[in-house]
mmCIF file of C-alpha atoms in Angstrom:
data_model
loop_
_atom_site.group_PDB
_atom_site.id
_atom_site.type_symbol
_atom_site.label_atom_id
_atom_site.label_comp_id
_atom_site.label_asym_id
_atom_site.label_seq_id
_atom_site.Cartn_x
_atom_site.Cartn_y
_atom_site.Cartn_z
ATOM 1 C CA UNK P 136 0.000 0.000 0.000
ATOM 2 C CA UNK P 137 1.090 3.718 -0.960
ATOM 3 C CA UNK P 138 1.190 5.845 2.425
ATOM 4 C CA UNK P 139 1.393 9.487 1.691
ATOM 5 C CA UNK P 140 3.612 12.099 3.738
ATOM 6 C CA UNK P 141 2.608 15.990 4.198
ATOM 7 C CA UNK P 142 5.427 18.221 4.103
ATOM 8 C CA UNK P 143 5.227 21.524 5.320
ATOM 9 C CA UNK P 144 4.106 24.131 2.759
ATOM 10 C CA UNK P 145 5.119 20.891 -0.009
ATOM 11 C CA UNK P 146 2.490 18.416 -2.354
ATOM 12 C CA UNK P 147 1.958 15.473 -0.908
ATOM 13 C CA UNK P 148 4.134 13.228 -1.389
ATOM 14 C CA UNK P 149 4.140 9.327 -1.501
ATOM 15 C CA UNK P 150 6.422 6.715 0.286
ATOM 16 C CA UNK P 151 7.501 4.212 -1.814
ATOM 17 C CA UNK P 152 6.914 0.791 -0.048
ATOM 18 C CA UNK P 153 9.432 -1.146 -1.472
ATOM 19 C CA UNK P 154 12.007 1.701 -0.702
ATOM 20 C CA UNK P 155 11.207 2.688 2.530
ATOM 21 C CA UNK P 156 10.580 5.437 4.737
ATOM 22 C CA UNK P 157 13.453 7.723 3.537
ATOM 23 C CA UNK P 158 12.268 7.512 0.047
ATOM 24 C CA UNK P 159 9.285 9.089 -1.509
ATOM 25 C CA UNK P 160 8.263 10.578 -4.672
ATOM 26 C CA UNK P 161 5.425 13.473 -5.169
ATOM 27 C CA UNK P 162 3.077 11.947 -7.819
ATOM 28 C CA UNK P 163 2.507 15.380 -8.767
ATOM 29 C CA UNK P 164 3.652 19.085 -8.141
ATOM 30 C CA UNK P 165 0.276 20.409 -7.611
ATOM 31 C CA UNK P 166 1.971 23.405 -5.940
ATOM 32 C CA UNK P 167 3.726 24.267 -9.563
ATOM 33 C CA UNK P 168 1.777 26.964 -11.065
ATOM 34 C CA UNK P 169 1.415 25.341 -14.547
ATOM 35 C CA UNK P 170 0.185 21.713 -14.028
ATOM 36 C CA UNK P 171 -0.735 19.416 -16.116
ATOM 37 C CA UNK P 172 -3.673 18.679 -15.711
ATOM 38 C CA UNK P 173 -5.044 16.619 -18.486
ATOM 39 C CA UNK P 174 -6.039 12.492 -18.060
ATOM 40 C CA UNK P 175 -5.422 11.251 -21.315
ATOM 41 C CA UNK P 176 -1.912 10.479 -21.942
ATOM 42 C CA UNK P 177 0.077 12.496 -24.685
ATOM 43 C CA UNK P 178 2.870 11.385 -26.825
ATOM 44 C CA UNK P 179 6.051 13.180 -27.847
ATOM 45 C CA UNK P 180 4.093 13.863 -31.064
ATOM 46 C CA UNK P 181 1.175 15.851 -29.364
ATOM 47 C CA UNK P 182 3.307 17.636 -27.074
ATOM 48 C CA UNK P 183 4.389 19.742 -30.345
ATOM 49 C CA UNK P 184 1.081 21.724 -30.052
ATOM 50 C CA UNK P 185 3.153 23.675 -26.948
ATOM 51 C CA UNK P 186 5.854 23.967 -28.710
ATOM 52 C CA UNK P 187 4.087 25.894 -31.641
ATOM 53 C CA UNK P 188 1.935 27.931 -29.074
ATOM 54 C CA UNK P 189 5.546 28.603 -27.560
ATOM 55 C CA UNK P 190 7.059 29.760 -30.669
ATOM 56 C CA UNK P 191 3.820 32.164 -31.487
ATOM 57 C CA UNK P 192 4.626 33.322 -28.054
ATOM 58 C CA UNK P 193 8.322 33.790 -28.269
ATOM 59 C CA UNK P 194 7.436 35.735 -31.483
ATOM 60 C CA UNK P 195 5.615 38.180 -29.485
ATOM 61 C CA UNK P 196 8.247 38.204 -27.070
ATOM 62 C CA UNK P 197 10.711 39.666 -29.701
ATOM 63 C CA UNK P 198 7.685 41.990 -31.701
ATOM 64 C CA UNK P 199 6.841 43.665 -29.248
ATOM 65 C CA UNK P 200 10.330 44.019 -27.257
ATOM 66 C CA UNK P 201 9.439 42.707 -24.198
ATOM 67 C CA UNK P 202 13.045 40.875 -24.212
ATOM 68 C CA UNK P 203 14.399 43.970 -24.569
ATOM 69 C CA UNK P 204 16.431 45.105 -21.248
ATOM 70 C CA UNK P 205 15.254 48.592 -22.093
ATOM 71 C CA UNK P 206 12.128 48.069 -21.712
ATOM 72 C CA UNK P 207 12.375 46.770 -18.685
ATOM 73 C CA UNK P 208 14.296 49.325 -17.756
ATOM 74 C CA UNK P 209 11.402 51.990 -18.784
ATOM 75 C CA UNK P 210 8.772 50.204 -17.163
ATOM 76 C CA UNK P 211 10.641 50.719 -13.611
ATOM 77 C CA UNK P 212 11.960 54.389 -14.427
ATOM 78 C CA UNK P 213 7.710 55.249 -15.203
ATOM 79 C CA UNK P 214 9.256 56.210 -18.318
ATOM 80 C CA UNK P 215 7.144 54.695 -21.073
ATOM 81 C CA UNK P 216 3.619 52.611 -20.583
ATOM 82 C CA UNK P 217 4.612 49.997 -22.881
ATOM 83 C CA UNK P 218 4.854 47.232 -20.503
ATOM 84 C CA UNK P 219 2.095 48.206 -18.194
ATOM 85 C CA UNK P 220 0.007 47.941 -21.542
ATOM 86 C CA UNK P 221 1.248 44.723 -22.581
ATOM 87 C CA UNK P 222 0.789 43.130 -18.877
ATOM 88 C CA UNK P 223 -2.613 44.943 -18.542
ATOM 89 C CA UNK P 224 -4.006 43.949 -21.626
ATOM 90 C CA UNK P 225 -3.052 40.217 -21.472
ATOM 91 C CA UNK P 226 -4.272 40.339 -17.773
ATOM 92 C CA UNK P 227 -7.849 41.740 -19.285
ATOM 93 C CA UNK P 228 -7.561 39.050 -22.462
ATOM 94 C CA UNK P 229 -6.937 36.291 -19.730
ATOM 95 C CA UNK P 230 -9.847 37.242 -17.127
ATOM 96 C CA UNK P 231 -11.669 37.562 -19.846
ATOM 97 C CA UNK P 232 -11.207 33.900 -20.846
ATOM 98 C CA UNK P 233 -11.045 32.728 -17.572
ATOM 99 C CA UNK P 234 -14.780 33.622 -17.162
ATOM 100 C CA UNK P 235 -16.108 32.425 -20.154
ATOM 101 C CA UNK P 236 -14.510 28.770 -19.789
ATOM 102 C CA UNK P 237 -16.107 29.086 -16.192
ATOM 103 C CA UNK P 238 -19.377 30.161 -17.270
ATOM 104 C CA UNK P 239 -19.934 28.223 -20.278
ATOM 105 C CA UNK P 240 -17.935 25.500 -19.253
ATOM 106 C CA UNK P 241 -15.972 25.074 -22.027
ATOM 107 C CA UNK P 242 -14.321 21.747 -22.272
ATOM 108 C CA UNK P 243 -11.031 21.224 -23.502
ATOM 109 C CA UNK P 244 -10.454 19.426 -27.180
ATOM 110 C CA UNK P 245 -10.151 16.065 -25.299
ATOM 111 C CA UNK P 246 -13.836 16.776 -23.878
ATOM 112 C CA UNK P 247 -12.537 17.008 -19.923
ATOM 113 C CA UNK P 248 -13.216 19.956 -17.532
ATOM 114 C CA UNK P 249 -10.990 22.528 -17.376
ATOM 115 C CA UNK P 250 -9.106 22.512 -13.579
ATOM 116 C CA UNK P 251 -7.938 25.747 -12.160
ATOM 117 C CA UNK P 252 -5.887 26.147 -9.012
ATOM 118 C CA UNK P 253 -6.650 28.639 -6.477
ATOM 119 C CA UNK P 254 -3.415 29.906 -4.973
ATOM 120 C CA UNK P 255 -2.973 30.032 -1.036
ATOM 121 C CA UNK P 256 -1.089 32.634 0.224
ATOM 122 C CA UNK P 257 2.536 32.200 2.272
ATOM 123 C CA UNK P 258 4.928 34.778 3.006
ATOM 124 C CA UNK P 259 7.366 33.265 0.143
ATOM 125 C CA UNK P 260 5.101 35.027 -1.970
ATOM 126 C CA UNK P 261 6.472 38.495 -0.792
ATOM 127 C CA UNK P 262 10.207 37.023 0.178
ATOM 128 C CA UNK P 263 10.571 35.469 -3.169
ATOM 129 C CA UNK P 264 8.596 38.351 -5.143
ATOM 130 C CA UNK P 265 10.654 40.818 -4.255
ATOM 131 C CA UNK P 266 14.270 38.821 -4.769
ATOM 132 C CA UNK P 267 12.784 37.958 -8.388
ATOM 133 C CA UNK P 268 11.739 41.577 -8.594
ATOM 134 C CA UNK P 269 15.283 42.558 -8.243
ATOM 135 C CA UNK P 270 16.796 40.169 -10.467
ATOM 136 C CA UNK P 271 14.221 41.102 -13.042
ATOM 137 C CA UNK P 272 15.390 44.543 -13.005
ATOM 138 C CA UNK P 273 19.274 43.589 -13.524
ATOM 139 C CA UNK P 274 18.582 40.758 -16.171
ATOM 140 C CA UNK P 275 15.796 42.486 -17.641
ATOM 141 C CA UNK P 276 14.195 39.159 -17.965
ATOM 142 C CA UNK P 277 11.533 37.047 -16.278
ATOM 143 C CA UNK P 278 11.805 33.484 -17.076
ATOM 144 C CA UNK P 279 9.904 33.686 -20.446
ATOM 145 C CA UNK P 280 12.274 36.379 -21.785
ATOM 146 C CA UNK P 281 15.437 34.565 -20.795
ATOM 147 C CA UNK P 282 14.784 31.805 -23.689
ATOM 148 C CA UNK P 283 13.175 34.022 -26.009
ATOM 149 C CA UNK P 284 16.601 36.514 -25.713
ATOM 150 C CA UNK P 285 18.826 32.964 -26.093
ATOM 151 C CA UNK P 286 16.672 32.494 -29.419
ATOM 152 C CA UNK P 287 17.197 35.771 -30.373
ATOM 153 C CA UNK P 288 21.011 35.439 -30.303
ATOM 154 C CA UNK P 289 21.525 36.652 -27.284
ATOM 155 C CA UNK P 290 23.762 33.792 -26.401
ATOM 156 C CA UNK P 291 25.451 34.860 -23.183
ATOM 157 C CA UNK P 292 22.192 34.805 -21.683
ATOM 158 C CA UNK P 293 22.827 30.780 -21.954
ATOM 159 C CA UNK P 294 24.582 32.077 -18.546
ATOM 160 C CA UNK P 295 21.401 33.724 -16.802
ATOM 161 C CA UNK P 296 19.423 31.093 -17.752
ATOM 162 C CA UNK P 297 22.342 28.212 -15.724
ATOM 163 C CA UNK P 298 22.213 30.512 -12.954
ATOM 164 C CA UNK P 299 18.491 30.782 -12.601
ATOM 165 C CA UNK P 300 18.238 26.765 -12.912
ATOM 166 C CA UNK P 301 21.018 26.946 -10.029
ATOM 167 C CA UNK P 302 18.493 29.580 -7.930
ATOM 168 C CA UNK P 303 15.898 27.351 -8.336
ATOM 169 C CA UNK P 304 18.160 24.212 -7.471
ATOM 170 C CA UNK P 305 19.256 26.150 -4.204
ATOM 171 C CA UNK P 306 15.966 27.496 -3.556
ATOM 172 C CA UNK P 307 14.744 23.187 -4.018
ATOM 173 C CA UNK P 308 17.524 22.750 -1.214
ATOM 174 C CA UNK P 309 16.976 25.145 1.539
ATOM 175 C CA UNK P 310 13.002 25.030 0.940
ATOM 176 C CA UNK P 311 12.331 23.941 4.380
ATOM 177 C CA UNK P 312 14.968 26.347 6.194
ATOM 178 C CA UNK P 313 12.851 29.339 4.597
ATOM 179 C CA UNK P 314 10.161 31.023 5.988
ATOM 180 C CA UNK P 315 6.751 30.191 4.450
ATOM 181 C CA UNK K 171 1.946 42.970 -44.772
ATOM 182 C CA UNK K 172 5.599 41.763 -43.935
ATOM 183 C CA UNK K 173 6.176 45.096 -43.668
ATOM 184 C CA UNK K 174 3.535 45.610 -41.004
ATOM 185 C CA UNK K 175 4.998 42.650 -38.680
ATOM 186 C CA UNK K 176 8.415 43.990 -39.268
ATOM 187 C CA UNK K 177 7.637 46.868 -37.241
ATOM 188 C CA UNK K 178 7.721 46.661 -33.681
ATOM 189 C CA UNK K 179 4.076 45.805 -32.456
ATOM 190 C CA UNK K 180 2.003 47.436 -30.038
ATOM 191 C CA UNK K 181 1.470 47.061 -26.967
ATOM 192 C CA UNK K 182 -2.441 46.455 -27.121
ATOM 193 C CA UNK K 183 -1.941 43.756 -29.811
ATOM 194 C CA UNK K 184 0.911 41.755 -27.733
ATOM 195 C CA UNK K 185 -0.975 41.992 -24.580
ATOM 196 C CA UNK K 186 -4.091 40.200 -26.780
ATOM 197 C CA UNK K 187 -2.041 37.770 -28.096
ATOM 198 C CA UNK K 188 -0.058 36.818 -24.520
ATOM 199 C CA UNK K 189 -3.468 37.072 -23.053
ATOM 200 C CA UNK K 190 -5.088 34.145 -25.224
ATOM 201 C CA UNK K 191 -2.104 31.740 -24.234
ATOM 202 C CA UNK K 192 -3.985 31.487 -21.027
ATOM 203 C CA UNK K 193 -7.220 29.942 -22.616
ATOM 204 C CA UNK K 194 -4.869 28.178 -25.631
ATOM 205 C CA UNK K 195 -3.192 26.371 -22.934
ATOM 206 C CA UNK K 196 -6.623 25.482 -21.261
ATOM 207 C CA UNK K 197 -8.144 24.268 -23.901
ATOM 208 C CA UNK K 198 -5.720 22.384 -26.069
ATOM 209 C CA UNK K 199 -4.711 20.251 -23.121
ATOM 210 C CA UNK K 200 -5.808 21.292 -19.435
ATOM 211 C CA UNK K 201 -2.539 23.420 -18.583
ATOM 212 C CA UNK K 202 -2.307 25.899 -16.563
ATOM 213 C CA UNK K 203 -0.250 28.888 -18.206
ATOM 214 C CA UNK K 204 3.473 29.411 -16.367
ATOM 215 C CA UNK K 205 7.029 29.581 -17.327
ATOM 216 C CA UNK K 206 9.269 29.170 -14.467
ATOM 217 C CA UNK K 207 8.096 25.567 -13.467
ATOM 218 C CA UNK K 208 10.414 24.778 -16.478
ATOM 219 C CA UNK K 209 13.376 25.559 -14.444
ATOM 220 C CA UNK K 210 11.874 23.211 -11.936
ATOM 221 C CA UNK K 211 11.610 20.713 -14.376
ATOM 222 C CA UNK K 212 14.828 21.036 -15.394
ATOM 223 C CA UNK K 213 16.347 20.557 -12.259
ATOM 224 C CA UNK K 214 13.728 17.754 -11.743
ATOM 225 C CA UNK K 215 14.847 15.992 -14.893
ATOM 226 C CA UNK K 216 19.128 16.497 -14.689
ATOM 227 C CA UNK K 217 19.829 17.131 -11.053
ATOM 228 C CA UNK K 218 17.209 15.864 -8.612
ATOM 229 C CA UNK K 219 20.031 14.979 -6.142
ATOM 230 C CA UNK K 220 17.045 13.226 -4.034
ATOM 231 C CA UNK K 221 15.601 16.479 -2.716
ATOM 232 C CA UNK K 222 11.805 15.956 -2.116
ATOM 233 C CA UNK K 223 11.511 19.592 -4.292
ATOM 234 C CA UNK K 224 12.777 17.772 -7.187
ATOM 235 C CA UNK K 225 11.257 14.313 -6.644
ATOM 236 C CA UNK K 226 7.949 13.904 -9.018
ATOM 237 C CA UNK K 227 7.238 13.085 -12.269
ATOM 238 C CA UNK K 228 8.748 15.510 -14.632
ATOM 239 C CA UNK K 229 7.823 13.454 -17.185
ATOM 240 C CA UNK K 230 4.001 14.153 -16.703
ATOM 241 C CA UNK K 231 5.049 17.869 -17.113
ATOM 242 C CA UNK K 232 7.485 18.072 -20.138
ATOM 243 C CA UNK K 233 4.672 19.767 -22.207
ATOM 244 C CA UNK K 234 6.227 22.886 -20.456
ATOM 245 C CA UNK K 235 9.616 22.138 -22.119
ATOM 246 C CA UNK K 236 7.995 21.682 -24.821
ATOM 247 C CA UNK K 237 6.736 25.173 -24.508
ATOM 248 C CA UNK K 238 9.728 26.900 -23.076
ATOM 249 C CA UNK K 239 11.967 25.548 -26.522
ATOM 250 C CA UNK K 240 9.373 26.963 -28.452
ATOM 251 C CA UNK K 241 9.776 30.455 -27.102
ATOM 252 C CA UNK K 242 13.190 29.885 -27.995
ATOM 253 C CA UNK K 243 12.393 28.785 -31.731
ATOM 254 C CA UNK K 244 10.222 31.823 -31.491
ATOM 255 C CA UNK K 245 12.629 33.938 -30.443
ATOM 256 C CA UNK K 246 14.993 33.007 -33.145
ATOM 257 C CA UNK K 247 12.552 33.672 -35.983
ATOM 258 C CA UNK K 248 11.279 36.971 -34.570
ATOM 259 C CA UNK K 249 14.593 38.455 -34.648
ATOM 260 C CA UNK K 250 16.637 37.081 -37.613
ATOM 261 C CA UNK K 251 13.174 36.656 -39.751
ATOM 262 C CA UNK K 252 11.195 39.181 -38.547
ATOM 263 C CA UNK K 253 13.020 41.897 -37.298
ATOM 264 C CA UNK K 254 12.384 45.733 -37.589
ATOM 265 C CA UNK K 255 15.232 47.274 -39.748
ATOM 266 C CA UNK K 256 15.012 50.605 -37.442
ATOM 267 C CA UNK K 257 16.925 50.459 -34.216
ATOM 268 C CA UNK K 258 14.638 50.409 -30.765
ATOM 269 C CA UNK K 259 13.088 53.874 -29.374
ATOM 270 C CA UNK K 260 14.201 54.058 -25.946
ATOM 271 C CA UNK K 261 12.147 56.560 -24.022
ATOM 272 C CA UNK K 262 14.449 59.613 -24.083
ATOM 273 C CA UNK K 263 14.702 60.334 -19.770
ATOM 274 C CA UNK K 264 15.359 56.744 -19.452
ATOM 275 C CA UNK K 265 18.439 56.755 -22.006
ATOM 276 C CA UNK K 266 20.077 59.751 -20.409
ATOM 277 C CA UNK K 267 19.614 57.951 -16.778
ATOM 278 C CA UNK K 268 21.747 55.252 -18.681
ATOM 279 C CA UNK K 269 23.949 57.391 -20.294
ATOM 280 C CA UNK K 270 24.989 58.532 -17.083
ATOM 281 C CA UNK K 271 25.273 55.107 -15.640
ATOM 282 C CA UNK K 272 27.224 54.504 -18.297
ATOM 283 C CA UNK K 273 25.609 52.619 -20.928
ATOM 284 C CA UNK K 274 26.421 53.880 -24.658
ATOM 285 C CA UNK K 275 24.836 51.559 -27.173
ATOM 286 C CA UNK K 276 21.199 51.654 -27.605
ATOM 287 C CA UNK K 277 21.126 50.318 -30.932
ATOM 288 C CA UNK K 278 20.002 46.645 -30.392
ATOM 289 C CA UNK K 279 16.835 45.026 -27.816
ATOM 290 C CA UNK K 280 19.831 44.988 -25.153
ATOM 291 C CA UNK K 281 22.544 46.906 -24.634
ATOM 292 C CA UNK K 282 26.149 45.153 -25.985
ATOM 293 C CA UNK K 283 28.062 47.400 -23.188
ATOM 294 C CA UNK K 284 26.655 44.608 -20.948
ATOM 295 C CA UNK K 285 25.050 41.752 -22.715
ATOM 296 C CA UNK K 286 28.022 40.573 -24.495
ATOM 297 C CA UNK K 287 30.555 37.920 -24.087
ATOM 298 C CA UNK K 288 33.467 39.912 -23.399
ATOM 299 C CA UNK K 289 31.561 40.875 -20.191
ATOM 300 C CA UNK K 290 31.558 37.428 -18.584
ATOM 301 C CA UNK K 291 34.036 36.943 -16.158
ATOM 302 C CA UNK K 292 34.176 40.690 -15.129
ATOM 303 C CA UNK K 293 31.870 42.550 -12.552
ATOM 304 C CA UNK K 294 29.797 43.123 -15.081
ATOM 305 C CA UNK K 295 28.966 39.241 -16.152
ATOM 306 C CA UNK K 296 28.696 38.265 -12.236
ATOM 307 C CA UNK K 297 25.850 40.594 -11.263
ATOM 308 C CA UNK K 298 23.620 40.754 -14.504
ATOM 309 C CA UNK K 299 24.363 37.276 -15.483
ATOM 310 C CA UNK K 300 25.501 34.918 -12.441
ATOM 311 C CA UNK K 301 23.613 36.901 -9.436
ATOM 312 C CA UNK K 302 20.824 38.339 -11.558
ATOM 313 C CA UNK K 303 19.952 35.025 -13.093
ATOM 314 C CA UNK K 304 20.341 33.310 -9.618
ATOM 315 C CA UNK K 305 17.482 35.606 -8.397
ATOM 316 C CA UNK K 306 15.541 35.211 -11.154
ATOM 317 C CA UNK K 307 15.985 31.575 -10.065
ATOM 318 C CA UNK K 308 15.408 31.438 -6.778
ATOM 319 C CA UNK K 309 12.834 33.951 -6.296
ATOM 320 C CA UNK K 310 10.751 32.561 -8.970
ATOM 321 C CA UNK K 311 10.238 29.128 -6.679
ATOM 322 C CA UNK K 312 10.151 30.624 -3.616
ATOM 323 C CA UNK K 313 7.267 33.043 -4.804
ATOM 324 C CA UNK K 314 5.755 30.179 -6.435
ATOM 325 C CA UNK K 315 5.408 31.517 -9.875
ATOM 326 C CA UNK K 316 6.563 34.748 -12.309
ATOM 327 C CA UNK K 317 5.085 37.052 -14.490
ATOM 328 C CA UNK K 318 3.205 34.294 -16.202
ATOM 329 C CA UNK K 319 2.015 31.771 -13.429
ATOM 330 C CA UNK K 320 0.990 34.820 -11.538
ATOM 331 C CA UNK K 321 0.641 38.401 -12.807
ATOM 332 C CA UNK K 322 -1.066 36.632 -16.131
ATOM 333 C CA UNK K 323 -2.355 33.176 -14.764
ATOM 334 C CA UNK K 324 -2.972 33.998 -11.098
ATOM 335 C CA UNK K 325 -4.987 37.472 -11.882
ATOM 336 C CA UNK K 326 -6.651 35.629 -14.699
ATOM 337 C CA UNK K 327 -8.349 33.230 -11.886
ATOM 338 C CA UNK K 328 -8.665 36.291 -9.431
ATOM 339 C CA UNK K 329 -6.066 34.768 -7.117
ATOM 340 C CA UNK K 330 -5.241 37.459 -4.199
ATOM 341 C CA UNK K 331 -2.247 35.650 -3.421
ATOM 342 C CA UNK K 332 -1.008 36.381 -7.530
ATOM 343 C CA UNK K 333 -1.541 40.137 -6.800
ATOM 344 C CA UNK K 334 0.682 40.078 -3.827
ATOM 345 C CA UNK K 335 3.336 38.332 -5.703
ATOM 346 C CA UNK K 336 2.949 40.955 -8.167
ATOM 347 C CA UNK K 337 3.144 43.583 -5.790
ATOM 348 C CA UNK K 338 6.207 42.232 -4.751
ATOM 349 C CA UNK K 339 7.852 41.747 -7.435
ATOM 350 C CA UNK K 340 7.220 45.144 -9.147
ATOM 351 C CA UNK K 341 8.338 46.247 -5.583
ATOM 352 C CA UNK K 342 11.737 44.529 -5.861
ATOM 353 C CA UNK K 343 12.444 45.922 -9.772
ATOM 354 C CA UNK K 344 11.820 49.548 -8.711
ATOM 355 C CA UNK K 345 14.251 49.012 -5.730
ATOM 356 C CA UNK K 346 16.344 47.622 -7.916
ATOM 357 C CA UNK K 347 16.491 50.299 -10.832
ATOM 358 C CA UNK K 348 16.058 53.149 -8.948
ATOM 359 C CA UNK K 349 18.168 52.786 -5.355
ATOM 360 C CA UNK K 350 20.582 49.864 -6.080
ATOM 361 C CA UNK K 351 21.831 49.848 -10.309
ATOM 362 C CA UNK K 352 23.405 53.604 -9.609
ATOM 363 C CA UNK K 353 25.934 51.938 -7.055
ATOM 364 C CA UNK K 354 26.254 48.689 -9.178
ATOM 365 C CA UNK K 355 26.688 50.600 -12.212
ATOM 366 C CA UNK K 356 29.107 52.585 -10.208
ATOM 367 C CA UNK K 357 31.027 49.124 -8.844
ATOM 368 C CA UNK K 358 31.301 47.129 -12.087
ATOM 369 C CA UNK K 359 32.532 49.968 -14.305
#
């Protein structure tokens, strides 16, 4: 029988029985912010549908210079309103959506429901918002950026992007030491 | 029509178009729109080093990487395809802040006095590349999301928790720019 183990502000996670107490695995990262949360199985070959939405996205990215560390720059100097215009209108676009899947129950193409997770709040929501905030500022990058600048021959980024696998490595590491 | 995606695009339009990966995402598949789990994933999939952070099934989630190497792709063909023959507009105040802070190129989507290879094992390439990345990193994870799982996905759903995330980190990126680049900019040149 699979026993499952709480860990503080973790998923649950389950103890393998034929490894023992020491070992368990969490059958899924609920607390990631973009699960997966479809039944049927996919194959390598359907998960190319994200990859195209990706590339329409990283597109975007470069169009409308939100890679750009200028912009970034400009958005925290009050300087232009580019970037509260492209942040505000997605945020619209996607509330917007949100409401309509909700209130006409839209199904996805494989017919299930469409799961959202409600977020619960914990103090590494300010801790950790406002270290990313500052490295946002230097690298002029969130996450989505960093690839999209790699792609658009920005190679040395190749560094930012080890380093921020390395944050969230060390982050993985000390997560119970933090406060929550 | 080339022409017309050739220029840069504006803001209203991009906004649209990031906005409807939140549904896209929904509906082609059940996933919840966010980009920094990929670094989780990542670290999942090559260096797991049994800590219980690391320990699920990646596998189940490499749609994201999926996504992630399509930005990427994206990125590629937006500037070497796509790319507006004019040089960026930076907002003038903001490019005579840099000036003084010593930035001189503002010809390209980032500046070469920093972004460039020549820069990496100086000042320069360990706090915009090694400690700027780290942060991006680490407080990513801790917060439990960035721009996309939370200022896009999280205010999508009406999370609270999203819009003190946000808070936080527009917080951090205007302490950033406006108390702490001066004396970094200062340091590393």
């Amino acid at each position: 029988m699979e026993k499952s183990v709480k860990i503080p502000h973790a998923d649950e996670f389950v103890i393998l029985p034929e490894k023992g107490e020491k070992s368990y695995v969490n059958p899924h990262p609920v607390e990631c912010e973009a699960p997966n949360e479809q039944v049927k199985k996919e194959t390598i070959f359907s998960n190319l549908k994200y990859l195209i939405v990706g590339v329409t996205f990283g597109i975007v990215f470069v169009k409308a210079e939100i890679v750009s560390w200028f912009r970034i720059q400009e958005m925290f100097r009050l300087d232009s309103f580019h970037m509260y215009g492209v942040i505000g209108t997605a945020v619209v676009t996607g509330m917007v959506s949100v409401l309509l899947i909700k209130r006409l129950n839209i199904k996805t193409l494989q017919g299930e429901k469409v799961q959202f997770h409600p977020k619960t709040f914990n103090k590494g929501q300010i801790f950790g918002g406002l270290i990313f905030g500052l490295g946002w500022a230097i690298t002029g990058a969130c996450p989505g950026p960093l690839f999209a600048q790699i792609g658009a021959g920005f190679v040395v980024v190749i560094v930012t992007l080890l380093s921020a696998i390395a944050g969230t490595w060390v982050y993985g590491l000390l997560r119970e030491k933090l406060p929550h | 029509m080339l022409e017309l995606i050739r220029h840069p695009w504006h803001w209203s339009i991009a906004g649209f178009l990031i906005g409807l990966t939140v549904p896209a995402l929904l509906l082609i598949g059940n996933k919840s729109f966010g980009i920094s789990s990929s670094l989780r994933h990542i670290c999942a999939a090559c260096i797991p080093a049994n800590i219980p952070f690391f320990k699920y099934d990646w596998k189940k989630e490499v749609w994201n990487l999926f996504f992630v190497a399509g930005i990427m792709i994206g990125g590629f063909i937006g500037n070497y395809f796509l790319s507006n023959p004019e040089a960026i507009v930076v907002a003038p105040h903001t490019q005579e802040t840099l000036q003084q802070l010593g930035v001189k190129d503002f010809s390209g989507l980032m500046p070469v006095d920093i972004f460039s290879f020549d820069n990496l094992l100086t000042a320069k390439g360990l706090v915009f590349f090694v400690i700027g990345g780290f942060m991006v990193g680490f407080g990513t994870r801790y917060a439990g999301g960035c721009t996309s799982g939370h200022s896009i996905m999280g205010l999508s759903n009406l999370q609270w928790p999203s819009l003190v995330a946000t808070i936080s980190f527009m917080v951090g990126g205007f302490a950033m720019t406006q108390l702490l680049l001066p004396y970094i900019m200062h340091w590393v040149n």
